[in-house]
Coordinates of C-alpha atoms in Angstrom, one line a residue:
Chain D
M1 CA 146.1 375.7 -0.2
E2 CA 144.8 375.5 3.3
E3 CA 147.2 374.6 6.1
T4 CA 147.2 371.0 7.2
V5 CA 147.8 370.1 10.8
F6 CA 148.4 366.7 12.5
L7 CA 145.8 366.0 15.3
N8 CA 145.6 362.7 17.3
G9 CA 146.7 360.5 14.5
S10 CA 145.2 362.3 11.4
L11 CA 146.3 365.0 9.0
V12 CA 143.4 367.4 8.7
P13 CA 142.8 370.9 7.4
L14 CA 143.4 373.5 10.1
S15 CA 139.8 374.8 9.9
S16 CA 138.4 371.3 10.7
A17 CA 140.8 370.5 13.6
R18 CA 138.8 370.7 16.8
I19 CA 140.2 370.9 20.3
S20 CA 137.7 370.3 23.1
P21 CA 136.9 373.3 25.3
L22 CA 137.6 370.9 28.2
D23 CA 141.2 370.2 27.1
S24 CA 143.4 370.4 30.2
G25 CA 146.1 372.2 28.2
L26 CA 143.6 375.0 27.5
L27 CA 142.1 375.0 31.0
Y28 CA 145.3 374.8 33.2
G29 CA 148.3 374.7 30.8
Y30 CA 148.6 371.0 31.5
G31 CA 150.8 370.1 28.6
L32 CA 154.2 370.5 26.7
F33 CA 155.5 371.7 23.5
E34 CA 158.6 371.6 21.3
T35 CA 159.7 373.9 18.5
M36 CA 161.9 372.4 15.8
R37 CA 163.4 373.8 12.6
A38 CA 163.5 372.0 9.3
Y39 CA 166.2 372.6 6.7
S40 CA 165.8 371.2 3.2
G41 CA 163.1 368.8 4.3
R42 CA 165.1 367.5 7.3
I43 CA 164.3 368.3 10.9
F44 CA 167.3 369.3 12.9
H45 CA 167.8 366.9 15.8
S46 CA 164.2 366.0 16.1
D47 CA 165.3 363.0 18.2
K48 CA 166.7 365.3 21.0
H49 CA 163.5 367.4 20.9
L50 CA 161.3 364.3 21.1
E51 CA 163.3 362.6 23.8
R52 CA 163.1 365.8 25.9
L53 CA 159.3 366.1 25.4
L54 CA 158.7 362.4 26.3
R55 CA 160.8 362.7 29.5
S56 CA 158.8 365.7 30.6
A57 CA 155.6 364.0 29.7
I58 CA 156.5 361.1 32.2
F59 CA 157.0 363.7 34.9
L60 CA 153.7 365.3 34.2
G61 CA 151.9 361.9 34.0
I62 CA 150.9 362.3 30.4
H63 CA 151.0 359.0 28.5
T64 CA 151.5 359.7 24.8
G65 CA 151.7 356.0 23.8
M66 CA 154.1 356.9 21.1
T67 CA 157.8 356.3 20.5
V68 CA 160.3 358.8 19.3
T69 CA 160.3 357.1 15.9
E70 CA 156.5 357.2 15.6
M71 CA 156.4 360.9 16.7
E72 CA 159.1 361.6 14.2
G73 CA 157.1 360.0 11.4
H74 CA 154.2 362.4 12.2
L75 CA 156.4 365.4 12.2
Y76 CA 157.6 364.5 8.6
S77 CA 154.1 363.8 7.4
T78 CA 153.0 367.2 8.6
L79 CA 156.0 368.9 7.0
E80 CA 155.3 367.1 3.7
A81 CA 151.5 367.6 3.8
N82 CA 152.2 371.3 3.8
G83 CA 154.8 371.0 1.0
L84 CA 157.4 372.6 3.2
N85 CA 161.2 372.2 3.2
D86 CA 162.3 375.1 5.5
A87 CA 159.9 375.3 8.4
R88 CA 159.0 376.0 12.0
I89 CA 157.4 372.8 13.3
R90 CA 155.6 372.9 16.6
L91 CA 154.6 369.8 18.5
T92 CA 152.0 370.3 21.3
V93 CA 151.0 367.5 23.7
T94 CA 148.3 368.1 26.3
G95 CA 146.9 366.1 29.1
G96 CA 143.8 365.7 27.1
Q97 CA 140.2 366.3 28.1
A98 CA 139.9 367.1 31.8
S99 CA 137.3 367.4 34.4
T100 CA 136.7 371.1 34.9
I101 CA 137.4 370.5 38.6
P102 CA 141.1 371.4 39.3
D103 CA 142.1 368.2 41.0
L104 CA 144.4 365.2 40.5
I105 CA 144.0 365.8 36.8
T106 CA 142.3 362.7 35.7
T107 CA 142.4 363.1 32.0
T108 CA 141.6 360.8 29.1
Q109 CA 143.7 360.4 26.0
P110 CA 146.3 363.2 25.4
N111 CA 145.8 365.6 22.6
I112 CA 148.8 365.5 20.1
L113 CA 149.0 368.4 17.7
I114 CA 151.6 369.3 15.1
T115 CA 151.8 372.4 12.9
A116 CA 154.4 373.3 10.3
R117 CA 154.8 376.8 8.9
P118 CA 157.3 378.4 6.5
Y119 CA 160.2 379.9 8.3
S120 CA 162.8 382.4 7.2
P121 CA 165.5 383.4 9.7
P122 CA 166.2 387.1 10.4
N123 CA 168.4 388.6 7.7
N124 CA 172.2 388.9 7.9
R125 CA 172.0 392.5 9.0
V126 CA 170.2 391.5 12.2
Y127 CA 172.9 388.9 12.9
E128 CA 175.7 391.5 12.3
Q129 CA 174.0 394.0 14.5
G130 CA 172.9 391.6 17.2
Y131 CA 170.1 391.7 19.6
S132 CA 169.4 394.4 22.2
V133 CA 167.8 393.1 25.4
Q134 CA 166.1 394.5 28.4
I135 CA 166.4 392.9 31.9
S136 CA 162.8 392.0 32.8
N137 CA 161.1 392.9 36.0
T138 CA 159.5 389.5 35.9
R139 CA 161.7 386.9 37.6
R140 CA 162.1 383.2 36.8
N141 CA 161.2 380.8 39.5
S142 CA 164.1 378.6 40.3
Q143 CA 162.1 376.7 42.9
S144 CA 159.5 375.3 40.4
T145 CA 160.1 372.3 38.1
L146 CA 158.1 374.1 35.5
S147 CA 161.0 376.5 34.9
R148 CA 163.0 373.6 33.6
I149 CA 160.4 372.0 31.3
K150 CA 158.8 373.3 28.2
S151 CA 155.3 373.5 29.5
L152 CA 152.3 375.3 28.1
N153 CA 152.6 377.7 31.0
F154 CA 154.5 380.2 28.9
L155 CA 152.8 383.5 29.5
D156 CA 155.4 385.1 31.8
M157 CA 157.9 384.8 28.9
L158 CA 155.5 386.4 26.5
I159 CA 154.8 389.3 28.8
A160 CA 158.5 389.9 29.3
K161 CA 159.1 389.8 25.7
R162 CA 156.1 392.2 24.9
E163 CA 157.4 394.7 27.5
A164 CA 160.8 394.5 26.0
K165 CA 159.5 395.2 22.4
Q166 CA 157.4 398.0 23.7
T167 CA 160.5 399.8 24.9
G168 CA 162.4 399.2 21.7
H169 CA 164.3 396.0 22.6
D170 CA 164.4 392.8 20.6
D171 CA 163.9 390.6 23.6
A172 CA 163.9 390.3 27.4
V173 CA 166.5 388.5 29.6
L174 CA 165.0 387.2 32.9
L175 CA 166.8 386.9 36.3
N176 CA 165.7 384.3 38.8
D177 CA 164.2 384.9 42.2
K178 CA 167.7 385.2 43.6
G179 CA 168.8 387.8 41.0
M180 CA 170.9 385.4 38.9
V181 CA 170.8 385.4 35.2
T182 CA 168.6 382.7 33.5
E183 CA 167.7 383.0 29.9
A184 CA 165.9 385.2 27.4
S185 CA 162.2 384.8 26.7
T186 CA 162.6 382.0 24.1
S187 CA 166.3 381.4 24.0
N188 CA 169.3 380.5 26.3
L189 CA 172.1 382.8 26.9
F190 CA 175.9 382.4 26.7
I191 CA 178.6 384.9 27.7
L192 CA 182.4 384.9 27.2
V193 CA 184.4 386.0 30.3
K194 CA 188.2 385.8 30.1
G195 CA 188.0 383.5 27.1
V196 CA 185.6 381.0 28.9
L197 CA 182.3 380.4 27.4
I198 CA 179.7 380.3 30.2
T199 CA 176.0 379.5 30.2
P200 CA 173.7 379.6 33.3
S201 CA 173.1 376.2 34.9
E202 CA 169.7 374.5 34.9
E203 CA 169.4 375.1 38.6
S204 CA 169.2 378.7 37.9
G205 CA 165.7 378.0 36.7
L206 CA 165.8 377.7 32.9
L207 CA 164.9 375.5 30.2
P208 CA 168.1 373.8 28.9
G209 CA 167.6 374.1 25.1
I210 CA 168.7 371.6 22.5
T211 CA 170.6 374.4 20.7
R212 CA 172.4 375.2 24.1
E213 CA 173.4 371.6 24.3
I214 CA 174.7 371.5 20.7
V215 CA 176.6 374.8 21.2
L216 CA 178.3 373.5 24.3
E217 CA 179.4 370.5 22.2
L218 CA 180.6 372.5 19.4
A219 CA 182.6 374.7 21.8
G220 CA 184.2 371.6 23.3
N221 CA 185.1 370.4 19.8
A222 CA 186.7 373.7 19.1
G223 CA 188.8 373.5 22.2
L224 CA 187.1 376.4 24.1
S225 CA 187.0 376.4 27.9
R226 CA 183.4 376.1 28.9
A227 CA 181.4 376.4 32.2
V228 CA 177.9 375.8 33.1
R229 CA 177.2 377.7 36.4
G230 CA 175.4 380.6 38.0
V231 CA 175.9 383.8 36.1
T232 CA 175.5 387.3 37.7
L233 CA 174.1 390.3 36.0
A234 CA 177.5 392.1 36.5
E235 CA 179.1 389.2 34.5
L236 CA 176.6 389.7 31.7
Y237 CA 177.3 393.5 31.6
R238 CA 181.0 393.1 31.5
A239 CA 181.1 390.0 29.1
E240 CA 183.6 390.1 26.2
E241 CA 180.9 388.6 24.1
A242 CA 177.3 387.3 24.5
F243 CA 174.8 385.5 22.4
L244 CA 171.4 383.8 22.6
T245 CA 170.5 380.4 21.1
N246 CA 167.4 378.5 20.1
S247 CA 166.4 376.1 17.4
M248 CA 164.9 378.9 15.2
I249 CA 167.5 381.7 15.4
E250 CA 170.4 379.3 16.0
I251 CA 173.1 381.6 17.5
M252 CA 172.2 385.3 17.7
P253 CA 174.8 387.8 18.9
L254 CA 173.7 389.8 22.0
T255 CA 175.2 393.2 21.7
R256 CA 173.2 395.5 24.1
V257 CA 171.8 394.9 27.6
D258 CA 169.6 397.7 29.0
G259 CA 171.1 400.1 26.5
Q260 CA 174.7 399.3 27.5
V261 CA 177.1 397.9 24.9
V262 CA 178.3 394.3 25.4
G263 CA 181.9 393.8 24.4
D264 CA 182.6 396.1 21.4
G265 CA 178.9 396.1 20.5
R266 CA 179.2 393.8 17.5
C267 CA 179.2 390.1 16.8
G268 CA 182.3 388.8 18.6
S269 CA 184.9 386.5 17.0
I270 CA 184.2 383.4 19.2
T271 CA 180.5 384.0 18.6
R272 CA 181.1 384.1 14.9
Q273 CA 183.3 380.9 15.0
L274 CA 180.4 379.1 16.7
M275 CA 177.8 380.4 14.2
T276 CA 179.9 378.9 11.5
A277 CA 180.4 375.6 13.3
Y278 CA 176.6 375.5 13.9
K279 CA 175.9 376.1 10.2
E280 CA 178.3 373.3 9.4
R281 CA 176.6 371.0 11.8
V282 CA 173.2 371.8 10.2
R283 CA 174.7 371.2 6.7
K284 CA 176.1 367.8 7.8
E285 CA 172.9 366.7 9.6
C286 CA 170.3 368.0 7.1
T287 CA 171.7 367.7 3.6
S288 CA 173.6 364.3 3.7
E289 CA 171.8 361.3 2.4
Chain P
M1 CA 120.9 365.4 28.1
E2 CA 124.2 366.6 26.7
E3 CA 126.0 369.3 28.5
T4 CA 125.6 372.8 26.9
V5 CA 128.5 375.2 26.9
F6 CA 128.6 378.9 26.0
L7 CA 131.2 379.6 23.3
N8 CA 131.7 383.1 21.7
G9 CA 128.1 384.2 21.8
S10 CA 126.3 380.8 21.3
L11 CA 125.0 378.1 23.5
V12 CA 126.1 374.9 21.8
P13 CA 126.3 371.2 22.8
L14 CA 129.7 370.4 24.3
S15 CA 130.5 367.9 21.6
S16 CA 130.2 370.5 18.9
A17 CA 132.1 373.3 20.7
R18 CA 135.3 373.8 18.8
I19 CA 138.5 375.6 20.0
S20 CA 141.1 376.2 17.3
P21 CA 144.4 374.3 17.8
L22 CA 146.0 377.7 17.3
D23 CA 144.2 379.3 20.3
S24 CA 146.8 381.2 22.3
G25 CA 145.3 380.1 25.6
L26 CA 146.2 376.6 24.6
L27 CA 149.6 377.2 23.0
Y28 CA 150.9 379.6 25.7
G29 CA 148.4 379.8 28.5
Y30 CA 147.5 383.3 27.3
G31 CA 144.1 383.7 29.1
L32 CA 142.2 384.0 32.3
F33 CA 139.5 382.1 34.2
E34 CA 137.1 382.5 37.0
T35 CA 135.2 379.9 39.0
M36 CA 131.9 380.8 40.6
R37 CA 129.3 379.0 42.6
A38 CA 125.6 379.1 42.0
Y39 CA 123.2 378.5 44.9
S40 CA 119.5 378.1 44.1
G41 CA 120.0 379.5 40.6
R42 CA 121.8 382.6 41.8
I43 CA 125.5 383.0 41.1
F44 CA 127.2 384.3 44.3
H45 CA 129.0 387.7 43.6
S46 CA 129.4 387.2 39.9
D47 CA 130.0 390.9 39.7
K48 CA 133.2 390.7 41.8
H49 CA 134.5 387.7 39.7
L50 CA 133.7 389.5 36.4
E51 CA 135.3 392.8 37.4
R52 CA 138.4 391.0 38.5
L53 CA 138.6 389.1 35.1
L54 CA 138.0 392.2 33.1
R55 CA 140.7 394.1 35.0
S56 CA 143.2 391.2 34.4
A57 CA 142.2 391.1 30.8
I58 CA 143.2 394.8 30.4
F59 CA 146.6 394.0 31.8
L60 CA 147.1 391.1 29.4
G61 CA 145.8 393.1 26.4
I62 CA 142.7 390.9 25.8
H63 CA 139.7 392.9 24.6
T64 CA 136.6 391.0 25.4
G65 CA 134.3 393.7 24.1
M66 CA 131.8 392.9 26.8
T67 CA 130.5 394.5 30.0
V68 CA 130.0 392.8 33.3
T69 CA 126.3 392.8 32.7
E70 CA 126.6 391.2 29.4
M71 CA 129.0 388.6 30.7
E72 CA 126.7 387.9 33.6
G73 CA 123.8 387.4 31.2
H74 CA 125.8 384.7 29.5
L75 CA 126.7 383.0 32.8
Y76 CA 122.9 382.7 33.6
S77 CA 122.0 381.5 30.2
T78 CA 124.6 378.7 30.5
L79 CA 123.3 377.8 34.0
E80 CA 119.7 377.7 32.7
A81 CA 120.5 375.8 29.5
N82 CA 121.9 373.1 31.7
G83 CA 118.9 373.1 34.1
L84 CA 121.1 373.7 37.1
N85 CA 120.5 375.5 40.3
D86 CA 123.5 374.5 42.4
A87 CA 126.5 374.5 40.1
R88 CA 130.2 375.2 39.5
I89 CA 130.5 377.8 36.8
R90 CA 133.7 378.3 34.9
L91 CA 134.4 381.3 32.6
T92 CA 137.5 381.1 30.4
V93 CA 138.7 383.9 28.3
T94 CA 141.7 383.4 26.0
G95 CA 143.6 385.8 23.7
G96 CA 142.1 384.0 20.8
Q97 CA 143.8 382.5 17.8
A98 CA 147.5 383.3 17.7
S99 CA 150.3 383.1 15.4
T100 CA 152.3 380.0 16.4
I101 CA 155.4 382.3 16.6
P102 CA 155.8 383.2 20.2
D103 CA 156.0 387.0 19.8
L104 CA 154.1 390.1 20.6
I105 CA 151.0 387.9 20.7
T106 CA 148.9 389.4 17.9
T107 CA 145.7 387.6 18.4
T108 CA 142.3 388.1 16.8
Q109 CA 139.1 387.9 18.7
P110 CA 139.2 386.3 22.1
N111 CA 137.6 383.0 22.8
I112 CA 135.0 383.2 25.6
L113 CA 133.9 379.9 27.1
I114 CA 131.4 379.1 29.9
T115 CA 130.7 375.8 31.4
A116 CA 128.2 374.9 34.2
R117 CA 128.2 371.6 36.1
P118 CA 126.4 370.3 39.1
Y119 CA 128.3 370.9 42.3
S120 CA 127.9 369.4 45.8
P121 CA 130.2 370.6 48.6
P122 CA 132.1 368.2 50.7
N123 CA 129.9 366.8 53.4
N124 CA 129.7 368.0 57.0
R125 CA 132.2 365.4 58.3
V126 CA 134.9 366.8 56.1
Y127 CA 134.2 370.4 57.4
E128 CA 134.2 369.0 61.0
Q129 CA 137.5 367.2 60.5
G130 CA 139.1 369.9 58.4
Y131 CA 141.7 369.7 55.7
S132 CA 145.2 368.3 56.2
V133 CA 147.9 370.0 54.0
Q134 CA 151.4 369.5 53.0
I135 CA 153.9 372.4 52.5
S136 CA 154.9 372.0 48.8
N137 CA 158.4 372.0 47.5
T138 CA 157.2 374.1 44.7
R139 CA 157.4 377.9 45.5
R140 CA 155.2 380.7 44.3
N141 CA 156.9 383.4 42.4
S142 CA 156.3 386.7 44.2
Q143 CA 158.3 388.5 41.4
S144 CA 155.9 387.7 38.6
T145 CA 152.5 389.4 38.0
L146 CA 151.0 386.0 37.0
S147 CA 151.1 385.0 40.7
R148 CA 148.4 387.7 41.4
I149 CA 146.1 387.0 38.4
K150 CA 143.9 384.0 37.6
S151 CA 145.7 383.0 34.4
L152 CA 145.6 379.7 32.5
N153 CA 149.2 379.1 33.8
F154 CA 147.9 376.9 36.5
L155 CA 150.1 373.8 36.3
D156 CA 152.3 374.5 39.3
M157 CA 149.3 374.5 41.5
L158 CA 147.9 371.2 40.1
I159 CA 151.3 369.5 40.5
A160 CA 151.5 370.7 44.1
K161 CA 148.0 369.4 44.8
R162 CA 148.7 366.1 43.1
E163 CA 151.9 365.6 45.2
A164 CA 150.0 366.4 48.4
K165 CA 147.2 363.9 47.5
Q166 CA 149.8 361.2 46.8
T167 CA 151.1 361.5 50.2
G168 CA 147.6 361.4 51.8
H169 CA 147.0 365.1 52.3
D170 CA 143.9 367.0 51.1
D171 CA 145.8 369.9 49.6
A172 CA 149.2 371.7 49.3
V173 CA 150.1 375.1 50.8
L174 CA 152.8 376.9 48.8
L175 CA 155.5 379.3 50.2
N176 CA 156.9 382.0 48.0
D177 CA 160.5 382.4 46.8
K178 CA 161.4 384.0 50.1
G179 CA 159.9 381.3 52.2
M180 CA 156.8 383.2 53.3
V181 CA 153.3 381.5 53.3
T182 CA 151.1 382.3 50.3
E183 CA 148.1 380.1 49.6
A184 CA 146.8 376.6 49.0
S185 CA 146.6 375.2 45.4
T186 CA 143.1 376.6 44.8
S187 CA 142.3 378.6 48.0
N188 CA 143.5 381.4 50.2
L189 CA 144.6 380.8 53.7
F190 CA 143.8 382.5 57.0
I191 CA 145.3 382.0 60.4
L192 CA 144.3 383.2 63.9
V193 CA 147.2 384.4 66.0
K194 CA 146.6 386.0 69.5
G195 CA 143.0 386.6 68.4
V196 CA 143.9 388.4 65.2
L197 CA 142.7 387.1 61.9
I198 CA 145.7 387.2 59.5
T199 CA 145.8 386.4 55.8
P200 CA 149.0 386.7 53.6
S201 CA 149.2 389.9 51.6
E202 CA 149.0 390.0 47.8
E203 CA 152.6 391.0 47.6
S204 CA 153.5 387.6 48.9
G205 CA 152.7 386.3 45.5
L206 CA 149.1 385.0 45.7
L207 CA 145.8 385.4 43.9
P208 CA 143.5 387.5 46.2
G209 CA 140.3 385.6 46.1
I210 CA 136.7 386.9 46.1
T211 CA 136.0 384.7 49.1
R212 CA 139.1 386.0 50.9
E213 CA 137.7 389.5 50.4
I214 CA 134.3 388.6 51.7
V215 CA 135.7 386.8 54.7
L216 CA 137.8 389.9 55.6
E217 CA 134.6 392.0 55.3
L218 CA 132.6 389.5 57.5
A219 CA 135.3 389.5 60.2
G220 CA 135.3 393.2 60.2
N221 CA 131.5 393.3 60.7
A222 CA 131.9 390.8 63.6
G223 CA 134.4 393.2 65.3
L224 CA 137.4 390.8 64.8
S225 CA 141.0 392.3 64.5
R226 CA 142.3 391.7 61.1
A227 CA 145.7 391.9 59.4
V228 CA 146.8 391.5 55.8
R229 CA 150.6 391.0 55.8
G230 CA 153.5 388.6 55.4
V231 CA 152.9 385.2 57.2
T232 CA 155.8 383.0 58.3
L233 CA 155.6 379.2 58.3
A234 CA 156.2 379.3 62.0
E235 CA 153.1 381.3 62.5
L236 CA 151.1 378.9 60.5
Y237 CA 152.4 376.0 62.6
R238 CA 151.6 377.7 65.8
A239 CA 148.2 379.3 64.9
E240 CA 145.3 379.0 67.2
E241 CA 143.0 378.4 64.1
A242 CA 143.5 378.2 60.4
F243 CA 141.2 377.8 57.4
L244 CA 141.1 377.9 53.6
T245 CA 138.7 379.8 51.5
N246 CA 137.5 379.7 47.9
S247 CA 134.2 380.2 46.1
M248 CA 133.5 376.5 46.0
I249 CA 134.4 375.2 49.4
E250 CA 133.6 378.5 51.1
I251 CA 135.4 378.3 54.4
M252 CA 137.2 375.0 55.1
P253 CA 139.0 374.5 58.5
L254 CA 142.7 373.7 58.2
T255 CA 143.6 371.4 61.0
R256 CA 146.9 369.7 60.1
V257 CA 150.0 371.1 58.4
D258 CA 152.7 368.5 57.5
G259 CA 151.2 366.1 59.9
Q260 CA 151.2 368.5 62.8
V261 CA 148.0 369.6 64.5
V262 CA 146.9 373.3 64.2
G263 CA 145.2 374.6 67.2
D264 CA 143.3 371.8 68.9
G265 CA 143.1 369.9 65.6
R266 CA 139.5 370.7 65.1
C267 CA 137.2 373.5 63.5
G268 CA 138.0 376.5 65.8
S269 CA 135.3 378.7 67.2
I270 CA 136.2 381.8 65.2
T271 CA 136.4 379.7 62.1
R272 CA 132.9 378.4 62.9
Q273 CA 131.5 381.9 63.5
L274 CA 132.8 382.9 60.1
M275 CA 131.4 379.8 58.4
T276 CA 128.0 380.7 59.8
A277 CA 128.3 384.4 58.8
Y278 CA 129.3 383.3 55.2
K279 CA 126.3 380.9 55.0
E280 CA 124.1 383.8 56.1
R281 CA 125.7 386.1 53.5
V282 CA 125.0 383.4 50.8
R283 CA 121.4 383.1 52.0
K284 CA 120.9 386.9 51.8
E285 CA 122.4 387.2 48.4
C286 CA 121.1 384.2 46.7
T287 CA 117.6 383.6 48.0
S288 CA 116.1 387.1 48.3
E289 CA 114.1 388.4 45.4

């Protein structure tokens, strides 16, 4: 069966979905996206993802003309049209067709695209072993708003990840222009230092993820001390535990940085506790009636 | 008559040109572009633009499978198909259709798109008065290769320009993460200090433009002292003359920065000399047989 995508109000076969070559998302990266995970036919915290996207759209001057509830309806229609229960859903919103002249971006109607594809998480062995990351030579720009929104300007991250993979790592962690730790190419980062769970602050120049927010909440519920602040590379190297978070991988232990072992080189006990709490949260949100 | 665009080997009406919603240029900004100006049916230094694009494509791992000469042929076909002599031509090359999973970017065939539209430069009064610019709060990232290639990740520049326009300026000039001057949103910057023509170096985090290269050459031919190096904001404020360069506006005097007058607030004499030399160069390249 051919994949079905949602495009500007309609569910259409992928092969007949057409984006104009003058779309401003294509020409200049003028647009936003969200990636969400569906479990058993329920999209985990789609509300938080959609609220974030709509906030960023206002900043960029993109008027979707849709409420969170309407958008949510389209996410579910796309999921169902593809007969999927466990899936990776991507929502892309662009500024719409642009003049080719790079100016005040006078665009027409935005383009709204949703894709849903089957998703299986990495297997348990990967979670037990944890990720190995490389510190990228590419730096995040803490002095640009784009570092803090999920825009279509995503190439720096993909280049950093590709370079990391080419040298045998699972992912790249990027520092900012001042040398402080920010995030991995598609995930946020947490470290445990003297029993305090720390994640770099938004001002460091990173995208504050939905999973990051949920993990902070779960850590609070579990009575853990938490801090959101600048994190140095030395702190990452010497952390007792570390892990990465995003909607797809959930919580992934981070066990090696630039070839050096983090903590005892295995999934730490606080990390494991949070992984279990997250699974429990998913179970509560996505399987109850 | 409907606009004709070149897409992957064919000239087609704009309305029937289709880009896949899974194009990696759209999803992640994985691609490049060039903007060229045609005068009297001749594209000014298309060779330099195409060589730059093909160099950057190798860096990004995009295989166009085309030579400069073949690409050039397609630029001219598009120009002619639209019956244009004086035009703005944009060539866009993307990584092609991607998996929606942000990973090693395994793409298929690149998408190659060319558009050609009528272009008229700003009128003489604008050149006499010169541009007024605002120093943007958004900084360029000198620690990312993307600052030095013309990728589809162009949103920072458009936001900076939009903010400048909203406060009554013509454009924005961006500093880098260390506070050094880089470029304007779509043009390079030159200043004249103690008779030396200075433009910020590529290491500052800027796209070294084709027009910038030609202007440096013309200045050399005219026996002017030149320097390519880091430029401070104080130097820009106190410059004797300043101007912006790109393929479309050629050489545009820069006469006000953040409301302060540069030099005597009018097009300077060295600037004017270079404007004349550039016009002469265009005449030689684009009207001889």
